[in-house]
CSV table of C-alpha atoms and ligand atoms in Angstrom, one decimal:
chain,number,residue,atom,x,y,z
A,82,MET,CA,-8.1,-9.7,-21.4
A,83,PRO,CA,-5.9,-7.0,-19.8
A,84,ASN,CA,-4.9,-7.7,-16.2
A,85,ILE,CA,-3.4,-4.7,-14.5
A,86,VAL,CA,-1.3,-4.2,-11.4
A,87,ILE,CA,-1.5,-1.0,-9.5
A,88,VAL,CA,1.5,-0.3,-7.2
A,89,GLY,CA,2.8,2.5,-5.1
A,90,ALA,CA,6.0,4.0,-6.6
A,91,GLN,CA,7.2,5.8,-3.4
A,92,TRP,CA,6.9,5.2,0.3
A,93,GLY,CA,3.1,4.4,0.3
A,94,ASP,CA,0.0,6.6,0.5
A,95,GLU,CA,0.3,7.7,-3.1
A,96,GLY,CA,-3.4,7.5,-3.7
A,97,LYS,CA,-3.6,3.8,-4.8
A,98,GLY,CA,-7.1,3.5,-3.3
A,99,LYS,CA,-8.5,6.3,-5.3
A,100,VAL,CA,-7.0,5.0,-8.6
A,101,VAL,CA,-8.1,1.5,-7.9
A,102,ASP,CA,-11.7,2.7,-7.3
A,103,ILE,CA,-11.5,4.6,-10.6
A,104,PHE,CA,-10.2,1.7,-12.7
A,105,THR,CA,-12.5,-0.9,-11.0
A,106,GLU,CA,-15.2,0.3,-13.4
A,107,PHE,CA,-13.4,-1.5,-16.2
A,108,ALA,CA,-12.3,-4.6,-14.2
A,109,ASP,CA,-14.3,-7.6,-13.0
A,110,LEU,CA,-12.1,-8.7,-10.0
A,111,VAL,CA,-10.1,-6.6,-7.7
A,112,VAL,CA,-7.4,-8.5,-5.8
A,113,ARG,CA,-5.3,-7.4,-2.8
A,114,TYR,CA,-2.1,-9.6,-2.8
A,115,GLN,CA,0.3,-8.5,-0.1
A,116,GLY,CA,0.6,-6.4,3.1
A,117,GLY,CA,-2.2,-6.3,5.7
A,118,ASN,CA,-4.0,-3.7,7.7
A,119,ASN,CA,-0.9,-1.6,7.8
A,120,ALA,CA,-2.4,-0.2,4.5
A,121,GLY,CA,-5.0,2.6,4.6
A,122,HIS,CA,-6.6,3.2,1.2
A,123,THR,CA,-8.9,6.2,1.0
A,124,LEU,CA,-11.9,6.5,-1.3
A,125,VAL,CA,-13.9,9.7,-1.5
A,126,ILE,CA,-17.2,9.2,-3.3
A,127,GLY,CA,-19.5,12.2,-3.1
A,128,ASP,CA,-19.5,13.4,0.5
A,129,ASP,CA,-18.5,9.9,1.8
A,130,LYS,CA,-15.0,9.1,2.8
A,131,THR,CA,-14.1,5.4,3.3
A,132,ILE,CA,-10.7,4.2,4.5
A,133,LEU,CA,-10.1,0.5,3.7
A,134,HIS,CA,-7.4,-1.5,5.4
A,135,LEU,CA,-7.9,-5.1,4.1
A,136,VAL,CA,-11.0,-5.1,1.9
A,137,PRO,CA,-10.0,-4.2,-1.7
A,138,SER,CA,-10.7,-0.7,-2.9
A,139,GLY,CA,-13.1,-2.0,-5.6
A,140,ILE,CA,-15.7,-2.8,-3.0
A,141,MET,CA,-17.8,0.3,-3.7
A,142,HIS,CA,-18.7,-1.2,-7.1
A,143,LYS,CA,-21.3,-3.7,-6.1
A,144,SER,CA,-21.2,-5.8,-9.2
A,145,LYS,CA,-17.4,-6.5,-9.0
A,146,THR,CA,-15.8,-9.3,-7.0
A,147,CYS,CA,-13.2,-8.4,-4.4
A,148,VAL,CA,-10.5,-10.9,-3.4
A,149,ILE,CA,-8.1,-10.9,-0.4
A,150,GLY,CA,-5.4,-13.1,-1.8
A,151,ASN,CA,-3.1,-15.7,-0.2
A,152,GLY,CA,-0.2,-13.2,0.1
A,153,VAL,CA,-2.0,-10.9,2.4
A,154,VAL,CA,-1.6,-11.2,6.2
A,155,VAL,CA,-5.1,-11.0,7.6
A,156,ASP,CA,-6.0,-9.8,11.1
A,157,PRO,CA,-9.4,-11.6,11.5
A,158,GLU,CA,-10.6,-9.2,14.1
A,159,VAL,CA,-9.9,-6.1,11.9
A,160,LEU,CA,-11.3,-7.8,8.8
A,161,LEU,CA,-14.6,-8.7,10.6
A,162,MET,CA,-14.8,-5.1,11.9
A,163,GLU,CA,-14.3,-3.7,8.4
A,164,ILE,CA,-16.9,-6.1,7.0
A,165,GLY,CA,-19.3,-5.1,9.8
A,166,ARG,CA,-18.9,-1.4,8.9
A,167,LEU,CA,-19.4,-2.0,5.2
A,168,ARG,CA,-22.6,-4.1,6.0
A,169,GLU,CA,-24.0,-1.3,8.2
A,170,ARG,CA,-23.6,1.1,5.3
A,171,GLY,CA,-25.2,-1.4,2.9
A,172,VAL,CA,-22.1,-1.8,0.8
A,173,LEU,CA,-21.9,-5.5,1.6
A,174,THR,CA,-24.8,-7.8,1.9
A,175,GLY,CA,-24.3,-11.3,3.2
A,176,SER,CA,-20.8,-12.5,2.1
A,177,GLY,CA,-21.7,-10.7,-1.1
A,178,ASN,CA,-18.8,-10.2,-3.5
A,179,LEU,CA,-15.9,-10.5,-1.0
A,180,LYS,CA,-13.7,-13.6,-1.1
A,181,LEU,CA,-10.9,-14.4,1.3
A,182,SER,CA,-8.1,-16.9,0.5
A,183,THR,CA,-8.1,-20.1,2.6
A,184,ASP,CA,-4.3,-19.8,2.4
A,185,ALA,CA,-3.8,-16.3,3.7
A,186,ASN,CA,-1.8,-16.2,7.0
A,187,CYS,CA,-3.5,-14.7,10.1
A,188,ILE,CA,-2.2,-11.9,12.2
A,189,MET,CA,-2.7,-13.2,15.7
A,190,PRO,CA,-2.9,-11.2,18.9
A,191,TYR,CA,0.7,-12.2,19.8
A,192,HIS,CA,2.0,-10.7,16.5
A,193,LYS,CA,0.6,-7.3,17.5
A,194,LYS,CA,2.1,-7.6,21.0
A,195,LEU,CA,5.5,-8.6,19.6
A,196,ASP,CA,5.4,-5.7,17.1
A,197,HIS,CA,4.9,-3.2,20.0
A,198,LEU,CA,7.5,-4.8,22.3
A,199,ARG,CA,10.1,-4.9,19.5
A,200,GLU,CA,9.6,-1.3,18.6
A,201,ALA,CA,9.9,-0.3,22.2
A,202,ARG,CA,13.1,-2.3,22.6
A,203,LEU,CA,14.6,-0.6,19.6
A,204,GLY,CA,14.1,2.8,21.1
A,205,LYS,CA,15.6,5.5,19.0
A,206,SER,CA,16.3,2.9,16.2
A,207,ALA,CA,12.6,1.9,15.9
A,208,ILE,CA,11.3,1.4,12.4
A,209,GLY,CA,8.1,3.3,13.2
A,210,THR,CA,5.9,0.4,12.2
A,211,THR,CA,2.1,0.7,12.1
A,212,GLY,CA,2.0,-1.6,15.2
A,213,ARG,CA,-0.4,-3.9,13.4
A,214,GLY,CA,1.7,-7.1,13.8
A,215,ILE,CA,2.8,-7.2,10.1
A,216,GLY,CA,6.5,-8.1,10.6
A,217,PRO,CA,5.9,-10.9,13.2
A,218,ALA,CA,3.1,-12.4,11.1
A,219,TYR,CA,5.3,-12.6,8.0
A,220,GLU,CA,8.1,-14.0,10.0
A,221,ASP,CA,5.9,-16.8,11.2
A,222,LYS,CA,4.7,-17.4,7.6
A,223,VAL,CA,8.3,-17.8,6.4
A,224,GLY,CA,9.2,-19.8,9.5
A,225,ARG,CA,6.4,-22.3,8.6
A,226,ARG,CA,4.6,-21.8,11.8
A,227,GLY,CA,1.8,-19.4,10.6
A,228,ILE,CA,-1.9,-19.9,11.2
A,229,LYS,CA,-3.8,-19.9,8.0
A,230,THR,CA,-7.4,-18.7,7.6
A,231,ARG,CA,-8.5,-22.3,6.9
A,232,ASP,CA,-6.9,-23.4,10.2
A,233,LEU,CA,-9.5,-21.3,12.1
A,234,LEU,CA,-12.2,-23.8,10.9
A,235,SER,CA,-11.0,-26.9,12.9
A,236,GLU,CA,-10.6,-27.0,16.6
A,237,ASN,CA,-8.1,-29.9,16.4
A,238,VAL,CA,-5.9,-28.2,13.8
A,239,LEU,CA,-6.0,-24.8,15.5
A,240,ARG,CA,-5.2,-26.3,19.0
A,241,ALA,CA,-2.2,-28.2,17.7
A,242,LYS,CA,-0.8,-25.3,15.7
A,243,LEU,CA,-1.3,-22.8,18.6
A,244,ALA,CA,0.3,-25.2,21.1
A,245,SER,CA,3.3,-25.5,18.9
A,246,VAL,CA,3.7,-21.8,18.1
A,247,LEU,CA,2.9,-20.6,21.6
A,248,GLU,CA,5.9,-22.6,22.9
A,249,PHE,CA,8.1,-20.3,20.8
A,250,VAL,CA,6.1,-17.1,21.2
A,251,ASN,CA,5.8,-17.4,25.0
A,252,PHE,CA,9.4,-18.2,25.4
A,253,GLN,CA,10.2,-14.8,23.8
A,254,LEU,CA,7.5,-12.9,25.6
A,255,VAL,CA,8.5,-14.2,29.1
A,256,ASN,CA,12.3,-14.6,28.8
A,257,TYR,CA,13.2,-11.9,26.4
A,258,TYR,CA,10.6,-9.2,26.9
A,259,HIS,CA,9.7,-10.1,30.5
A,260,ASP,CA,6.0,-9.8,29.6
A,261,GLU,CA,3.0,-12.0,30.2
A,262,PRO,CA,2.6,-15.2,28.2
A,263,MET,CA,-0.4,-15.7,25.9
A,264,ASP,CA,-3.2,-18.2,26.9
A,265,LEU,CA,-3.9,-21.0,24.5
A,266,GLU,CA,-7.5,-21.6,25.5
A,267,ARG,CA,-8.4,-18.0,25.0
A,268,LEU,CA,-6.7,-17.7,21.6
A,269,LEU,CA,-8.4,-21.0,20.6
A,270,THR,CA,-11.9,-19.7,21.5
A,271,GLU,CA,-11.3,-16.4,19.8
A,272,GLY,CA,-9.8,-18.1,16.7
A,273,LEU,CA,-12.7,-20.5,16.3
A,274,GLU,CA,-15.2,-17.7,16.6
A,275,TRP,CA,-13.3,-15.7,13.9
A,276,GLY,CA,-13.3,-18.9,11.7
A,277,ARG,CA,-17.1,-19.3,12.2
A,278,GLN,CA,-17.7,-15.7,11.1
A,279,LEU,CA,-15.2,-15.8,8.2
A,280,LYS,CA,-16.3,-19.2,6.8
A,281,PRO,CA,-18.7,-17.8,4.2
A,282,PHE,CA,-16.0,-15.7,2.7
A,283,LEU,CA,-13.3,-18.4,2.4
A,284,GLU,CA,-12.4,-19.7,-1.0
A,285,ASP,CA,-9.6,-21.2,-3.0
A,286,THR,CA,-8.9,-17.8,-4.5
A,287,PRO,CA,-6.1,-18.8,-7.0
A,288,LEU,CA,-8.6,-21.2,-8.6
A,289,LEU,CA,-11.3,-18.6,-8.6
A,290,ILE,CA,-9.0,-16.1,-10.3
A,291,HIS,CA,-8.0,-18.6,-12.9
A,292,ARG,CA,-11.5,-19.6,-13.7
A,293,GLU,CA,-12.4,-15.9,-14.1
A,294,MET,CA,-9.4,-15.4,-16.4
A,295,GLU,CA,-10.5,-18.3,-18.5
A,296,ARG,CA,-13.8,-16.6,-19.0
A,297,GLY,CA,-12.0,-13.5,-20.2
A,298,ARG,CA,-12.5,-11.4,-17.1
A,299,HIS,CA,-10.3,-8.5,-16.3
A,300,ILE,CA,-8.3,-8.5,-13.1
A,301,LEU,CA,-7.1,-5.5,-11.2
A,302,PHE,CA,-4.4,-6.2,-8.7
A,303,GLU,CA,-4.2,-3.7,-5.9
A,304,GLY,CA,-0.8,-3.2,-4.3
A,305,ALA,CA,-0.3,-1.9,-0.8
A,306,GLN,CA,2.6,0.2,0.5
A,307,GLY,CA,5.2,1.4,-2.1
A,308,ALA,CA,8.4,0.4,-3.8
A,309,MET,CA,10.7,2.0,-1.3
A,310,LEU,CA,9.1,0.0,1.5
A,311,ASP,CA,9.7,-3.3,-0.3
A,312,ILE,CA,11.6,-5.9,1.9
A,313,ASP,CA,14.2,-6.5,-0.8
A,314,HIS,CA,14.4,-3.2,-2.7
A,315,GLY,CA,13.4,-0.6,-0.2
A,316,THR,CA,15.3,1.4,2.4
A,317,TYR,CA,16.1,-1.7,4.5
A,318,PRO,CA,15.6,-2.1,7.5
A,319,PHE,CA,13.1,0.8,7.3
A,320,VAL,CA,10.7,-1.1,5.2
A,321,THR,CA,7.7,-3.3,5.6
A,322,SER,CA,7.9,-7.1,5.7
A,323,SER,CA,6.5,-8.0,2.3
A,324,ASN,CA,7.5,-7.5,-1.3
A,325,THR,CA,5.5,-4.5,-2.5
A,326,VAL,CA,6.7,-4.6,-6.1
A,327,ALA,CA,4.4,-5.7,-8.9
A,328,SER,CA,5.8,-9.2,-9.2
A,329,ALA,CA,4.3,-9.9,-5.7
A,330,ALA,CA,0.9,-9.8,-7.5
A,331,CYS,CA,1.8,-13.2,-8.9
A,332,HIS,CA,2.8,-15.1,-5.8
A,333,GLY,CA,0.4,-13.2,-3.6
A,334,SER,CA,-2.6,-14.2,-5.7
A,335,GLY,CA,-1.5,-17.4,-7.6
A,336,VAL,CA,-1.0,-16.2,-11.1
A,337,GLY,CA,2.1,-16.3,-13.3
A,338,PRO,CA,4.0,-13.3,-14.8
A,339,LYS,CA,2.4,-13.9,-18.2
A,340,ASP,CA,-1.0,-13.1,-16.8
A,341,ILE,CA,0.1,-9.4,-16.1
A,342,ASP,CA,-0.4,-7.0,-19.0
A,343,HIS,CA,0.1,-3.5,-17.5
A,344,VAL,CA,1.8,-2.2,-14.3
A,345,VAL,CA,0.7,1.3,-13.3
A,346,GLY,CA,2.9,3.0,-10.7
A,347,ILE,CA,1.1,5.6,-8.6
A,348,THR,CA,3.1,8.7,-7.5
A,349,LYS,CA,2.2,11.8,-5.7
A,350,ALA,CA,3.3,15.0,-7.4
A,351,TYR,CA,5.7,15.4,-4.4
A,352,THR,CA,7.0,12.8,-1.9
A,353,THR,CA,5.8,11.7,1.6
A,354,ARG,CA,6.9,9.1,4.1
A,355,VAL,CA,5.5,7.9,7.4
A,356,GLY,CA,7.7,6.2,9.9
A,357,ALA,CA,11.5,6.3,10.3
A,358,GLY,CA,14.2,5.9,7.6
A,359,PRO,CA,16.1,7.9,5.0
A,360,PHE,CA,14.2,10.4,2.9
A,361,PRO,CA,16.7,12.5,0.8
A,362,THR,CA,14.2,15.2,-0.4
A,363,GLU,CA,12.5,15.7,3.0
A,364,LEU,CA,11.7,19.3,3.8
A,365,GLU,CA,11.9,20.0,7.5
A,366,SER,CA,10.9,23.6,6.8
A,367,ASP,CA,7.9,25.9,6.2
A,368,THR,CA,7.7,24.4,2.6
A,369,GLY,CA,7.4,20.9,4.1
A,370,GLU,CA,4.7,22.1,6.5
A,371,ARG,CA,2.8,23.8,3.7
A,372,LEU,CA,2.8,20.5,1.7
A,373,ARG,CA,1.5,18.7,4.8
A,374,GLN,CA,-1.3,21.1,5.4
A,375,ARG,CA,-2.4,21.6,1.8
A,376,GLY,CA,-2.1,17.8,1.1
A,377,ALA,CA,-3.7,16.8,4.5
A,378,GLU,CA,-0.7,14.6,5.0
A,379,TYR,CA,-1.7,12.6,8.1
A,380,GLY,CA,-1.6,8.8,8.0
A,381,SER,CA,-4.8,7.0,7.0
A,382,THR,CA,-4.0,4.1,9.3
A,383,THR,CA,-2.2,5.7,12.3
A,384,GLY,CA,-3.0,9.4,12.0
A,385,ARG,CA,0.7,10.2,12.2
A,386,PRO,CA,1.9,13.4,10.4
A,387,ARG,CA,3.6,12.3,7.2
A,388,ARG,CA,7.0,13.6,6.4
A,389,CYS,CA,6.9,15.7,3.2
A,390,GLY,CA,9.4,16.8,0.5
A,391,TRP,CA,9.9,17.5,-3.2
A,392,LEU,CA,9.3,14.9,-5.8
A,393,ASP,CA,12.2,12.4,-5.9
A,394,VAL,CA,12.7,11.2,-9.5
A,395,VAL,CA,15.6,9.0,-8.5
A,396,VAL,CA,13.1,7.0,-6.4
A,397,LEU,CA,10.7,6.9,-9.3
A,398,LYS,CA,13.3,5.7,-11.8
A,399,ASN,CA,14.1,2.9,-9.4
A,400,ALA,CA,10.4,2.1,-9.0
A,401,THR,CA,10.0,2.1,-12.8
A,402,ARG,CA,12.8,-0.5,-13.1
A,403,ILE,CA,11.9,-2.8,-10.3
A,404,ASN,CA,8.2,-2.9,-11.1
A,405,SER,CA,8.5,-2.9,-14.9
A,406,LEU,CA,6.1,0.1,-14.9
A,407,THR,CA,4.3,0.5,-18.2
A,408,GLU,CA,2.7,3.8,-17.1
A,409,ILE,CA,2.4,6.1,-14.1
A,410,ALA,CA,-0.5,7.9,-12.5
A,411,VAL,CA,0.3,11.2,-10.8
A,412,THR,CA,-1.9,12.2,-7.9
A,413,LYS,CA,-2.3,15.3,-5.7
A,414,LEU,CA,-1.1,17.7,-8.4
A,415,ASP,CA,-3.6,20.2,-7.0
A,416,VAL,CA,-1.6,20.4,-3.8
A,417,LEU,CA,1.3,22.1,-5.7
A,418,THR,CA,-0.8,25.1,-6.7
A,419,GLY,CA,0.6,28.4,-5.3
A,420,PHE,CA,4.2,27.4,-5.1
A,421,LYS,CA,6.3,29.9,-7.0
A,422,THR,CA,9.0,27.4,-7.9
A,423,LEU,CA,8.8,23.6,-7.8
A,424,LYS,CA,11.8,21.3,-7.5
A,425,LEU,CA,12.4,17.9,-9.0
A,426,CYS,CA,15.2,15.8,-7.5
A,427,VAL,CA,17.0,14.3,-10.5
A,428,GLY,CA,20.1,13.0,-8.7
A,429,TYR,CA,22.0,12.6,-5.4
A,430,GLU,CA,25.3,14.1,-4.6
A,431,TYR,CA,27.3,11.6,-2.5
A,432,LYS,CA,31.0,12.0,-1.7
A,433,GLY,CA,31.5,14.6,-4.4
A,434,LYS,CA,29.9,12.5,-7.2
A,435,VAL,CA,26.4,12.8,-8.6
A,436,PHE,CA,24.3,9.6,-9.0
A,437,ASP,CA,21.0,9.6,-10.8
A,438,ASP,CA,20.1,5.9,-10.7
A,439,VAL,CA,21.0,4.6,-7.2
A,440,VAL,CA,18.6,4.2,-4.4
A,441,ALA,CA,18.8,1.6,-1.8
A,442,ASN,CA,22.0,-0.3,-2.4
A,443,GLY,CA,25.6,0.7,-1.8
A,444,ILE,CA,25.3,4.3,-0.8
A,445,ASP,CA,24.2,5.8,2.4
A,446,LEU,CA,21.0,7.7,1.6
A,447,ASP,CA,21.2,9.7,4.8
A,448,ALA,CA,24.5,11.2,3.5
A,449,CYS,CA,23.0,12.0,0.0
A,450,LYS,CA,22.2,15.6,-1.0
A,451,PRO,CA,19.5,16.0,-3.5
A,452,VAL,CA,20.4,17.6,-6.8
A,453,TYR,CA,17.4,19.7,-7.9
A,454,GLU,CA,16.0,20.9,-11.2
A,455,GLU,CA,13.7,23.9,-10.8
A,456,ILE,CA,10.4,24.3,-12.6
A,457,PRO,CA,8.2,27.4,-12.4
A,458,GLY,CA,4.9,26.8,-10.5
A,459,TRP,CA,1.3,27.9,-11.2
A,460,GLU,CA,-1.3,29.8,-9.3
A,461,GLU,CA,-4.6,28.4,-10.7
A,462,ASP,CA,-6.8,26.1,-8.7
A,463,LEU,CA,-6.9,22.7,-10.5
A,464,ARG,CA,-9.8,21.0,-8.9
A,465,ASP,CA,-12.3,21.8,-11.7
A,466,VAL,CA,-10.0,20.9,-14.5
A,467,ARG,CA,-11.2,17.8,-16.4
A,468,GLU,CA,-9.0,17.8,-19.5
A,469,PHE,CA,-5.2,17.7,-19.7
A,470,ASP,CA,-5.2,20.7,-22.1
A,471,GLU,CA,-7.0,22.8,-19.5
A,472,LEU,CA,-4.2,22.4,-17.0
A,473,PRO,CA,-1.9,25.5,-16.6
A,474,ALA,CA,1.0,25.4,-19.0
A,475,ASN,CA,3.5,25.1,-16.1
A,476,ALA,CA,1.6,22.1,-14.6
A,477,ARG,CA,1.7,20.4,-18.0
A,478,LYS,CA,5.5,21.1,-18.2
A,479,TYR,CA,6.0,19.6,-14.8
A,480,LEU,CA,4.2,16.4,-15.8
A,481,GLN,CA,5.9,16.3,-19.1
A,482,ARG,CA,9.4,16.6,-17.4
A,483,ILE,CA,8.5,13.7,-15.1
A,484,GLU,CA,7.4,11.6,-18.0
A,485,ASP,CA,10.6,12.4,-20.0
A,486,LEU,CA,12.8,11.6,-17.0
A,487,LEU,CA,11.1,8.2,-16.4
A,488,GLY,CA,10.5,7.2,-20.1
A,489,VAL,CA,7.0,5.9,-19.4
A,490,PRO,CA,3.7,7.6,-20.2
A,491,THR,CA,1.2,9.1,-17.7
A,492,SER,CA,-2.2,7.4,-17.8
A,493,LEU,CA,-4.0,9.4,-15.1
A,494,VAL,CA,-3.6,12.7,-13.3
A,495,SER,CA,-5.5,13.3,-10.1
A,496,ILE,CA,-6.4,16.8,-9.0
A,497,GLY,CA,-8.5,16.2,-5.9
A,498,PRO,CA,-9.5,13.3,-3.7
A,499,GLY,CA,-13.0,12.8,-5.3
A,500,ARG,CA,-13.8,10.3,-8.1
A,501,GLY,CA,-14.5,13.1,-10.5
A,502,GLU,CA,-11.4,15.0,-9.8
A,503,THR,CA,-9.5,12.9,-12.3
A,504,ILE,CA,-8.1,13.2,-15.8
A,505,ILE,CA,-7.7,9.9,-17.6
A,506,LEU,CA,-5.2,10.2,-20.4
A,507,SER,CA,-5.1,6.5,-21.4
A,508,ASN,CA,-7.0,3.7,-19.9
A,509,PRO,CA,-4.9,0.5,-19.6
A,510,PHE,CA,-8.1,-1.7,-19.7
A,511,ARG,CA,-9.0,-0.2,-23.1
A,512,GLU,CA,-5.6,-0.8,-24.8
B,667,GDP,P1,-3.1,5.0,-0.6
B,667,GDP,O1,-2.6,4.3,0.7
B,667,GDP,O2,-2.1,4.9,-1.6
B,667,GDP,O3,-4.4,4.5,-1.0
B,667,GDP,O4,-3.3,6.5,-0.2
B,667,GDP,P2,-4.0,7.1,1.1
B,667,GDP,O5,-5.4,6.9,1.0
B,667,GDP,O6,-3.3,6.6,2.4
B,667,GDP,O7,-3.5,8.6,1.1
B,667,GDP,C1,-3.9,9.4,0.0
B,667,GDP,C2,-4.7,10.6,0.5
B,667,GDP,O8,-4.8,11.6,-0.5
B,667,GDP,C3,-6.1,10.3,0.8
B,667,GDP,O9,-6.6,11.1,1.9
B,667,GDP,C4,-6.9,10.6,-0.5
B,667,GDP,O10,-8.2,11.0,-0.3
B,667,GDP,C5,-6.1,11.9,-0.9
B,667,GDP,N1,-6.0,12.1,-2.4
B,667,GDP,C6,-5.9,11.1,-3.4
B,667,GDP,N2,-5.8,11.8,-4.6
B,667,GDP,C7,-5.8,13.1,-4.3
B,667,GDP,C8,-5.6,14.2,-5.1
B,667,GDP,O11,-5.4,14.2,-6.3
B,667,GDP,N3,-5.6,15.5,-4.5
B,667,GDP,C9,-5.8,15.6,-3.2
B,667,GDP,N4,-5.8,16.8,-2.7
B,667,GDP,N5,-6.0,14.5,-2.4
B,667,GDP,C10,-5.9,13.3,-2.9
B,668,IMO,P1,-0.5,2.1,2.1
B,668,IMO,O1,-0.9,0.8,1.5
B,668,IMO,C1,2.7,4.3,4.2
B,668,IMO,C2,5.4,1.9,6.8
B,668,IMO,C3,5.3,2.2,8.3
B,668,IMO,C4,6.7,1.9,8.7
B,668,IMO,C5,7.1,0.7,7.8
B,668,IMO,C6,7.0,-0.6,8.5
B,668,IMO,O2,-1.6,2.8,2.8
B,668,IMO,O3,0.3,2.9,1.2
B,668,IMO,P2,4.8,-2.1,9.1
B,668,IMO,O4,3.7,-1.8,10.0
B,668,IMO,O5,4.4,-2.4,7.7
B,668,IMO,O6,5.8,-3.2,9.7
B,668,IMO,O7,5.7,-0.7,9.1
B,668,IMO,O8,6.2,0.8,6.7
B,668,IMO,N1,4.1,1.6,6.1
B,668,IMO,C7,3.4,2.4,5.4
B,668,IMO,N2,3.6,3.7,5.0
B,668,IMO,N3,1.6,3.6,3.7
B,668,IMO,C8,1.4,2.3,4.0
B,668,IMO,O9,0.5,1.6,3.4
B,668,IMO,C9,2.3,1.7,4.9
B,668,IMO,N4,2.3,0.4,5.4
B,668,IMO,C10,3.4,0.4,6.2
B,668,IMO,O10,4.9,3.5,8.5
B,668,IMO,O11,7.6,3.0,8.3
B,669,MG,MG1,-2.4,4.7,2.7
C-alpha cells in the first residue's frame, strides 16, 4: 500500500517535479497538498519541457489521477490557463484525470494586488515573494473569510462572501495603500465564470483519496517549496505562508499520519534560493555564477536568477528531522562536474562556537559563517551514467558523505533534467 510524500529539503526548486514524474509510474494518485502557483515544477520529457504551477507533476501519465487538495490555494484564472495549455497539447481531455478539492481556498485578484502593494511598502525589507497572492490568500483562509472553490458555484453564496470580505479588503486598499477599491460586481461575474469552468473538476477529494486507499491504491503526495520556506520551521519571515513539511500532506489532503509510509526529501547537490533572506553558504563569487550558469538557475515561476552556494548539510539535517525523512533524492549532480574541489557545509560558526544542528531558531543566520569540509571533485560528464557504480569515484564519495552525515539512505540520483537521466537506487513504492 505504500503512500509516499515527496518534499523539498532546501529552499525550493530542488527538482521535485522531475522526481514526482519518475515515481508516478509506480503510483495511482498524485496529490498536491499545499502552496499555490508560487510553485514551478519542471518536467523534461524527450524534447518537451513542461512547467507546472498548480496541476500535479503526475499529469503526463495519462492513466493516473491527479488531485489538487484542500490545502492548496488555487488561483482559478491560472489553473484554467494551465488546464487550457494541457488540453491544447492533448495531455488532458475533458476533465480527464484531474480533480480539484471543493474545499481549496481561492487566490482572488485582491490577494495578488495586496501581495504587490505589501512588498512595495516593505521596500528594502521585502520578502521577495513570487507576487502570486499566496500570503494574503492564506491569511484570509486562517482569518475565516476565504472564498472556497465550491463558493464559485453559487451566486448567492459568492455575493454574500465577497460583500463581507471586500469591506475589509477595500478598507486596506483605500485607507492604508491609497489605492483603488475592488468592484464587487466585476469579481462576482469573474468568479461565477471560473466556477462554471471548474465545476467538472470539483470533487470531495479527501473522500476520493480514502476510497482509493481502501482499494489498495498507491498515493504520491507532491510537496511544493522546501523545508527552509516553511512558515513554522523556515527562515521566518523570509518564508512562504504554508507549512511545506511532510506533515502538511495530511491536513492538506485529508489523510492521517498513519497513512504515510515514506518521506523522500529532494535536495540539489548544492544549494539555491530565490527571494530574500539568510543563506549561509551563498557564493557571491565566480563559483556562485558558475553554479548558476551550469545549473541554469533561473526561477521556473518568476525567471529571477537564483542565488547559489555549496551544499548546506546543516539545512539538510534540519530537513531530515522536521520531515521524518526516510530517504533522500539528490538532483543536479551533473552540475558539479569540473569543480576541482567541492565543499560541504557541516556546521556554522557563530560567536566563536560551532553549531552543527541549528538552523532557524535562536541564532542569527546572517551572522553565521559556514564551516566546510572539502571533497575532491571529478571531471567526467555524468549525463550518460545510468548505474551508481559507473559514477566517478569522487562523485560516489560525495554522495556517501552526505548520506553518512544525514543518516538516511539515498533512493535516487539525478544527473540531468530528462526522465532517463536518473539512477534509482531503491524504489520506495517497491519496498
Ligand atoms: P522543483 O520546483 O523542485 O520542481 O524544481 P524546478 O523545476 O523549479 O527547478 C529544477 C530545475 O532543474 C528544472 O529546470 C529541472 O529541469 C532541472 N533539473 C532537475 N533535475 C536535474 C538534474 O539532475 N540535472 C540538471 N542539470 N537539471 C535538473
Ligand atoms: P517550488 O515548489 C523557490 C519563495 C519566494 C519567496 C518566498 C515567499 O517551485 O520549489 P511567496 O510567493 O510564496 O509568498 O514567496 O518563498 N518561494 C519559492 N522559492 N521555489 C518555490 O516553489 C517557491 N515558492 C515560493 O521566492 O522568497
Ligand atoms: Mg520550482
